[in-house]
Amino acid sequence: MSMTINELETPVPLVDLDRLARNLDRAAAYAMEHDLALRPHIKTHKSPRIASEQLRRGAVGLTCATPFEAEVMSDVCDNLLVAYPPVGQPRATRLAAISERVKLTVALDSPQAVDDIAAAAREADRPIGVYVELDLGMHRVGVPRLDDAIALARAVREHAPLEFAGLAFYPGHVREPVDRQEESLASLGQAISHAIETFDRAGCRAPVVSGGSTPTLWRTHELPGVTEFRPGTYVYNDRTTAAIGACAWDDCAFTVLATVVSTAVPGQAVVDAGSKALGREPMRGTDAADGFGALLDRPDVVVKSMSEEHGILDLSRSDWRPAVGDRVRIVPNHVCIVVHLNDTIVGVRGDAVETTWPVTARGRGYAADLIMSS
Ligand SMILES: Cc1ncc(COP(=O)(O)O)c(C=O)c1O
């Protein structure tokens, strides 16, 4: 018996399967065209099923942020990058255990992280690859000075079974609309070239240079020397990605289906998707947009404010006047946060419900019994 989305209880996260496939195909084709290794970041979908789709289309491996993400993905992939500093014995030990099953690489920016992951790798008696993370403008993590970064690469080489595997950076500071990234990409490109040359001269050739994001996805080939890119958001896209032109509005595959539960206050309608369904993420990279999400079919109607279970739709820019009980599909500002608020995603084609899948790698995966017995 086929079911339609009208029969689903709301709020519920939907993924348009045709759009998802299109987004996956497009990035895979881009990687192929420009001879770039695609290592997608799975923090957006946290799903082995979608990861498998990415690998089937030619992804060289996957990127994760947390040990739990890497544990879950080790079921479907034998080549994982944890692009997060492996600091602290509990985290390093958990990561090293994964290296017993898969080829593991970590990105780090401190001697402490080298010590922690080296001790865990020795204990597990497994090689672990290391990317030295550079700060090329985002100012979050990454070594700002190249001589410090080279010293770190040398320290990695002195800590067998660690292996210096390359350089990593995350261009999270490039958030301008895609057609206005000229300047940022030019200075980023110069910084990358300079880093590669300086590492070469120091006798530390970087086998891999790993960067990439969704805002810069389609211009990655303009960054000289980058061999690998790690976009995550592109699988589903979101309101921010569309606003900066890194996807079209029709490429937004993920929506939250919600029901209008009140129109009692004039000028607005209230839906059953509040901050616990949509997250509370601001738009970034554009001054032109407000609110916490917009309707898929009427992008001029935005969620102007929220309580935990109430989303307030601003009707002031629209003639549309919904009735209580009407249903809407909301494109969130930042999809990664919304996915991780849910246990299950519903895959749809048109209005037909076709499948569901779990957000398997959500949460931390701390086993309560293990914590209490330690
Ligand atoms: C280290 C790292 N690499 C890659 C990504 C993926 O970038 P995006 O979400 O823009 O696709 C992220 C996102 O947070 C990240 O932190």
Coordinates of C-alpha atoms and ligand atoms in Angstrom, one line a residue:
M1 CA 0.0 0.0 0.0
S2 CA 1.5 3.3 -1.0
M3 CA 1.4 6.2 1.4
T4 CA 1.5 9.9 0.6
I5 CA 3.0 12.7 2.7
N6 CA -0.5 13.9 3.6
E7 CA -0.8 10.8 5.9
L8 CA 2.4 11.5 7.8
E9 CA 2.3 13.0 11.3
T10 CA 4.2 16.3 11.5
P11 CA 6.7 17.8 11.9
V12 CA 8.7 15.3 9.9
P13 CA 11.9 15.6 7.8
L14 CA 11.5 14.7 4.1
V15 CA 14.1 14.2 1.5
D16 CA 13.2 14.4 -2.2
L17 CA 15.0 11.4 -3.6
D18 CA 15.2 12.7 -7.1
R19 CA 16.9 15.9 -5.9
L20 CA 19.2 14.0 -3.7
A21 CA 20.4 11.7 -6.5
R22 CA 20.9 14.8 -8.7
N23 CA 23.0 16.5 -6.1
L24 CA 25.1 13.4 -5.6
D25 CA 25.6 12.9 -9.4
R26 CA 26.5 16.5 -10.0
A27 CA 29.3 16.6 -7.4
A28 CA 30.6 13.2 -8.5
A29 CA 30.7 14.5 -12.1
Y30 CA 32.5 17.7 -11.1
A31 CA 35.1 15.7 -9.2
M32 CA 35.7 13.5 -12.2
E33 CA 35.8 16.4 -14.6
H34 CA 38.5 18.2 -12.5
D35 CA 40.4 15.1 -11.4
L36 CA 39.7 15.9 -7.7
A37 CA 39.3 13.3 -5.0
L38 CA 35.9 13.7 -3.5
R39 CA 35.9 12.8 0.2
P40 CA 32.4 14.0 1.3
H41 CA 31.8 15.1 4.9
I42 CA 29.1 12.9 6.3
K43 CA 28.1 15.3 9.2
T44 CA 25.2 16.5 7.0
H45 CA 23.4 13.1 6.5
K46 CA 25.0 10.9 9.2
S47 CA 23.7 7.9 7.3
P48 CA 25.5 4.9 6.0
R49 CA 23.0 4.5 3.3
I50 CA 23.7 7.9 1.7
A51 CA 27.4 7.4 2.4
S52 CA 27.2 4.2 0.3
E53 CA 25.6 6.2 -2.5
Q54 CA 28.5 8.6 -2.4
L55 CA 31.0 5.8 -2.5
R56 CA 29.2 4.1 -5.3
R57 CA 29.5 7.3 -7.3
G58 CA 33.3 7.4 -6.9
A59 CA 34.0 9.1 -3.6
V60 CA 37.5 8.0 -2.5
G61 CA 36.5 7.9 1.2
L62 CA 34.5 9.8 3.8
T63 CA 35.2 12.6 6.2
C64 CA 33.8 12.6 9.7
A65 CA 34.0 14.9 12.7
T66 CA 33.4 12.6 15.7
P67 CA 34.5 9.2 16.7
F68 CA 30.9 8.0 16.6
E69 CA 30.5 9.1 13.0
A70 CA 33.7 7.3 12.1
E71 CA 32.6 4.1 14.0
V72 CA 29.2 4.1 12.1
M73 CA 30.8 4.8 8.8
S74 CA 33.5 2.1 9.2
D75 CA 30.6 -0.3 8.4
V76 CA 30.4 0.9 4.9
C77 CA 33.8 2.5 4.1
D78 CA 37.4 1.4 4.6
N79 CA 39.0 4.9 4.2
L80 CA 38.0 7.5 6.7
L81 CA 39.3 11.0 7.6
V82 CA 38.4 12.4 11.0
A83 CA 38.8 16.1 10.3
Y84 CA 38.9 17.1 13.9
P85 CA 41.8 17.3 16.4
P86 CA 42.3 13.9 18.1
V87 CA 42.9 15.5 21.5
G88 CA 42.5 13.6 24.8
Q89 CA 43.1 10.0 25.6
P90 CA 39.5 8.8 25.4
R91 CA 38.9 10.3 21.9
A92 CA 42.4 9.1 20.6
T93 CA 41.9 5.6 21.9
R94 CA 38.4 5.3 20.4
L95 CA 39.8 6.6 17.0
A96 CA 42.8 4.2 17.1
A97 CA 40.3 1.3 17.6
I98 CA 38.7 2.3 14.4
S99 CA 42.1 2.1 12.6
E100 CA 42.1 -1.6 13.3
R101 CA 39.2 -1.9 10.8
V102 CA 39.9 0.9 8.2
K103 CA 42.6 3.1 6.8
L104 CA 42.3 6.1 9.2
T105 CA 43.6 9.6 8.8
V106 CA 43.2 12.5 11.3
A107 CA 43.8 16.2 10.9
L108 CA 45.5 18.0 13.8
D109 CA 47.2 21.3 14.6
S110 CA 49.1 20.8 17.9
P111 CA 52.0 18.8 19.4
Q112 CA 49.6 17.6 22.1
A113 CA 47.3 16.1 19.5
V114 CA 50.4 14.3 18.0
D115 CA 51.3 12.9 21.4
D116 CA 47.7 11.7 22.1
I117 CA 47.1 10.0 18.8
A118 CA 50.6 8.6 18.6
A119 CA 50.2 7.0 22.0
A120 CA 46.9 5.5 21.0
A121 CA 48.2 4.3 17.6
R122 CA 51.2 2.6 19.3
E123 CA 48.9 0.9 21.8
A124 CA 46.7 -0.3 18.9
D125 CA 49.8 -1.1 16.9
R126 CA 48.2 0.4 13.8
P127 CA 49.4 3.1 11.4
I128 CA 47.4 6.3 11.4
G129 CA 47.7 9.0 8.7
V130 CA 48.0 12.6 9.8
Y131 CA 47.1 15.8 7.9
V132 CA 48.6 18.9 9.3
E133 CA 45.8 21.4 9.5
L134 CA 46.6 25.0 8.3
D135 CA 44.6 28.1 9.2
L136 CA 44.1 29.7 5.8
G137 CA 41.7 32.4 6.9
M138 CA 38.8 30.8 8.9
H139 CA 40.6 31.3 12.2
R140 CA 39.0 28.2 13.9
V141 CA 41.6 25.5 14.0
G142 CA 44.8 25.2 12.0
V143 CA 48.4 26.3 12.4
P144 CA 48.8 29.9 11.3
R145 CA 52.6 29.9 10.7
L146 CA 54.2 27.6 8.1
D147 CA 57.4 27.0 10.1
D148 CA 55.3 25.7 13.0
A149 CA 53.3 23.5 10.6
I150 CA 56.5 22.0 9.2
A151 CA 57.7 21.3 12.7
L152 CA 54.5 19.5 13.4
A153 CA 54.8 17.4 10.2
R154 CA 58.4 16.5 11.3
A155 CA 57.1 15.6 14.8
V156 CA 54.5 13.3 13.1
R157 CA 57.3 11.6 11.2
E158 CA 59.2 11.0 14.4
H159 CA 56.1 9.4 16.1
A160 CA 55.7 6.0 14.3
P161 CA 53.3 4.5 13.6
L162 CA 51.9 7.9 12.6
E163 CA 52.5 8.9 9.0
F164 CA 52.5 12.4 7.5
A165 CA 49.7 12.2 4.9
G166 CA 49.3 15.7 3.8
L167 CA 47.9 19.2 4.5
A168 CA 44.3 20.1 5.4
F169 CA 42.4 23.4 5.5
Y170 CA 38.8 24.3 5.7
P171 CA 37.7 27.4 3.7
G172 CA 34.7 28.1 6.1
H173 CA 35.5 31.9 5.9
V174 CA 34.5 32.0 2.2
R175 CA 30.8 32.5 2.4
E176 CA 30.2 35.2 -0.2
P177 CA 27.8 34.4 -3.1
V178 CA 29.6 32.0 -5.5
D179 CA 29.9 34.7 -8.2
R180 CA 31.6 37.1 -5.8
Q181 CA 34.3 34.7 -4.4
E182 CA 37.0 36.0 -6.8
E183 CA 39.0 37.8 -4.2
S184 CA 38.8 35.3 -1.4
L185 CA 39.6 32.4 -3.7
A186 CA 42.6 34.3 -5.2
S187 CA 44.1 34.9 -1.8
L188 CA 43.3 31.4 -0.6
G189 CA 44.9 30.0 -3.8
Q190 CA 48.1 32.0 -3.1
A191 CA 48.2 30.8 0.5
I192 CA 47.8 27.2 -0.6
S193 CA 50.5 27.5 -3.3
H194 CA 52.9 29.1 -0.8
A195 CA 52.2 26.4 1.8
I196 CA 52.9 23.6 -0.7
E197 CA 56.1 25.2 -1.9
T198 CA 57.3 25.8 1.6
F199 CA 56.6 22.3 2.6
D200 CA 58.4 21.0 -0.5
R201 CA 61.4 23.1 0.2
A202 CA 61.5 21.8 3.8
G203 CA 61.6 18.2 2.5
C204 CA 58.0 17.5 3.6
R205 CA 56.2 17.0 0.4
A206 CA 52.4 16.8 1.1
P207 CA 51.0 13.8 -0.8
V208 CA 47.4 15.2 -0.3
V209 CA 46.1 18.7 0.0
S210 CA 42.6 18.5 1.4
G211 CA 40.1 21.4 1.5
G212 CA 36.7 22.2 0.2
S213 CA 33.2 23.2 1.4
T214 CA 29.8 23.5 -0.2
P215 CA 30.0 27.3 -0.7
T216 CA 33.2 26.8 -2.7
L217 CA 32.4 23.4 -4.1
W218 CA 32.0 24.4 -7.8
R219 CA 35.1 26.5 -7.7
T220 CA 37.5 24.0 -6.0
H221 CA 39.4 23.5 -9.2
E222 CA 40.4 27.2 -9.1
L223 CA 42.5 26.5 -6.0
P224 CA 46.0 25.4 -7.2
G225 CA 47.4 22.3 -5.6
V226 CA 44.2 21.0 -3.9
T227 CA 43.9 17.3 -4.6
E228 CA 40.9 16.4 -2.3
F229 CA 37.7 18.2 -1.3
R230 CA 35.2 17.5 1.5
P231 CA 31.8 19.2 0.9
G232 CA 29.0 18.0 3.1
T233 CA 26.0 20.1 2.8
Y234 CA 25.7 19.6 -1.0
V235 CA 23.8 16.3 -0.6
Y236 CA 20.6 18.1 0.7
N237 CA 21.5 21.8 0.3
D238 CA 19.6 24.4 2.3
R239 CA 18.3 28.0 2.3
T240 CA 21.8 29.3 2.9
T241 CA 23.4 27.3 0.1
A242 CA 20.7 28.5 -2.3
A243 CA 21.0 32.1 -1.1
I244 CA 24.7 32.2 -2.0
G245 CA 24.1 30.5 -5.4
A246 CA 26.0 27.3 -4.6
C247 CA 22.7 25.5 -5.6
A248 CA 19.4 26.4 -7.2
W249 CA 16.3 26.6 -5.0
D250 CA 15.1 23.5 -6.8
D251 CA 18.2 21.6 -5.6
C252 CA 17.0 21.8 -2.0
A253 CA 16.3 18.2 -1.3
F254 CA 15.5 18.4 2.4
T255 CA 12.4 20.0 3.9
V256 CA 10.5 19.8 7.2
L257 CA 6.9 19.0 6.5
A258 CA 4.7 21.0 9.0
T259 CA 1.1 21.7 9.7
V260 CA -0.5 25.1 10.3
V261 CA -1.9 24.8 13.8
S262 CA -3.1 28.4 14.3
T263 CA -4.0 31.5 12.3
A264 CA -5.6 33.3 15.3
V265 CA -3.2 36.2 15.3
P266 CA -3.5 38.4 12.2
G267 CA -0.6 38.6 9.7
Q268 CA 0.9 35.3 10.7
A269 CA 0.4 31.6 10.7
V270 CA 1.8 29.2 13.3
V271 CA 3.2 25.8 12.3
D272 CA 4.1 22.8 14.4
A273 CA 7.8 23.1 13.5
G274 CA 9.7 25.2 16.1
S275 CA 13.3 25.3 17.1
K276 CA 13.2 21.6 18.0
A277 CA 12.4 20.8 14.4
L278 CA 14.2 23.5 12.5
G279 CA 17.1 24.5 14.7
R280 CA 17.9 28.1 15.4
E281 CA 20.5 28.8 12.8
P282 CA 20.9 32.3 11.3
M283 CA 21.5 32.8 7.6
R284 CA 25.1 33.3 6.9
G285 CA 26.9 34.9 3.9
T286 CA 24.0 37.1 2.9
D287 CA 22.4 40.2 4.4
A288 CA 19.3 39.8 2.2
A289 CA 17.6 37.0 4.2
D290 CA 16.0 36.9 7.7
G291 CA 14.2 34.2 9.7
F292 CA 14.9 30.5 10.3
G293 CA 13.6 28.9 7.1
A294 CA 11.4 29.5 4.1
L295 CA 8.6 27.7 2.5
L296 CA 9.7 25.5 -0.5
D297 CA 6.7 26.6 -2.6
R298 CA 6.6 30.2 -1.4
P299 CA 10.2 31.3 -0.5
D300 CA 8.8 34.8 0.3
V301 CA 7.2 33.3 3.4
V302 CA 9.8 32.9 6.2
V303 CA 9.7 31.5 9.7
K304 CA 10.2 34.8 11.5
S305 CA 10.4 33.5 15.0
M306 CA 10.1 30.3 17.0
S307 CA 9.4 28.7 20.3
E308 CA 10.4 25.1 20.9
E309 CA 7.3 23.6 19.1
H310 CA 5.9 26.7 17.3
G311 CA 7.2 28.3 14.2
I312 CA 5.7 31.7 13.3
L313 CA 5.3 32.3 9.5
D314 CA 5.5 35.9 8.4
L315 CA 2.7 36.5 5.9
S316 CA 3.5 40.2 5.4
R317 CA 5.3 39.7 2.0
S318 CA 2.7 37.3 0.6
D319 CA -1.0 37.3 -0.4
W320 CA -1.2 33.6 0.7
R321 CA -3.5 33.1 3.7
P322 CA -3.3 29.5 4.9
A323 CA -6.1 27.7 6.8
V324 CA -5.6 25.7 10.0
G325 CA -4.7 22.2 9.0
D326 CA -2.9 23.2 5.8
R327 CA 0.5 21.7 5.3
V328 CA 3.8 23.4 4.3
R329 CA 7.3 22.3 3.5
I330 CA 10.0 24.4 5.1
V331 CA 13.6 24.6 3.8
P332 CA 15.8 25.1 6.9
N333 CA 18.6 27.7 7.0
H334 CA 21.3 25.1 7.9
V335 CA 20.3 21.5 7.1
C336 CA 23.0 19.7 9.1
I337 CA 21.7 20.9 12.4
V338 CA 18.1 19.9 11.5
V339 CA 19.1 16.4 10.3
H340 CA 20.8 15.7 13.7
L341 CA 17.5 16.6 15.5
N342 CA 15.8 13.6 14.0
D343 CA 16.0 9.8 14.3
T344 CA 14.5 9.0 11.0
I345 CA 14.3 10.6 7.5
V346 CA 11.5 10.0 5.1
G347 CA 12.4 9.6 1.4
V348 CA 9.8 10.9 -1.0
R349 CA 9.2 11.1 -4.7
G350 CA 6.7 13.8 -5.4
D351 CA 4.0 13.3 -2.7
A352 CA 4.6 9.5 -2.5
V353 CA 6.5 8.2 0.6
E354 CA 9.0 5.7 -0.8
T355 CA 11.4 4.8 2.0
T356 CA 12.8 5.8 5.4
W357 CA 16.3 5.6 6.8
P358 CA 17.8 6.2 10.3
V359 CA 20.2 9.1 11.1
T360 CA 22.5 6.4 12.5
A361 CA 25.4 8.5 13.5
R362 CA 23.5 11.2 15.4
G363 CA 24.5 11.7 19.0
R364 CA 27.8 10.7 20.5
G365 CA 27.5 6.9 20.9
Y366 CA 28.7 7.0 24.4
A367 CA 27.7 3.6 25.9
A368 CA 26.1 4.3 29.3
D369 CA 27.1 0.9 30.7
L370 CA 30.7 1.4 29.6
I371 CA 30.8 4.8 31.4
M372 CA 29.4 3.4 34.6
S373 CA 31.7 0.4 34.6
S374 CA 34.9 2.3 34.0
Ligands
LIG1 C1 36.6 20.3 8.5 C2 35.4 20.4 7.6 N1 35.5 19.9 6.3 C3 34.4 20.0 5.5 C4 33.2 20.5 5.9 C5 32.0 20.5 4.9 O1 31.6 21.8 4.5 P1 30.2 22.2 4.1 O2 29.3 22.0 5.2 O3 30.3 23.6 3.6 O4 29.8 21.3 3.0 C6 33.1 21.0 7.2 C7 31.8 21.6 7.6 O5 31.6 22.0 8.7 C8 34.2 21.0 8.0 O6 34.1 21.4 9.3

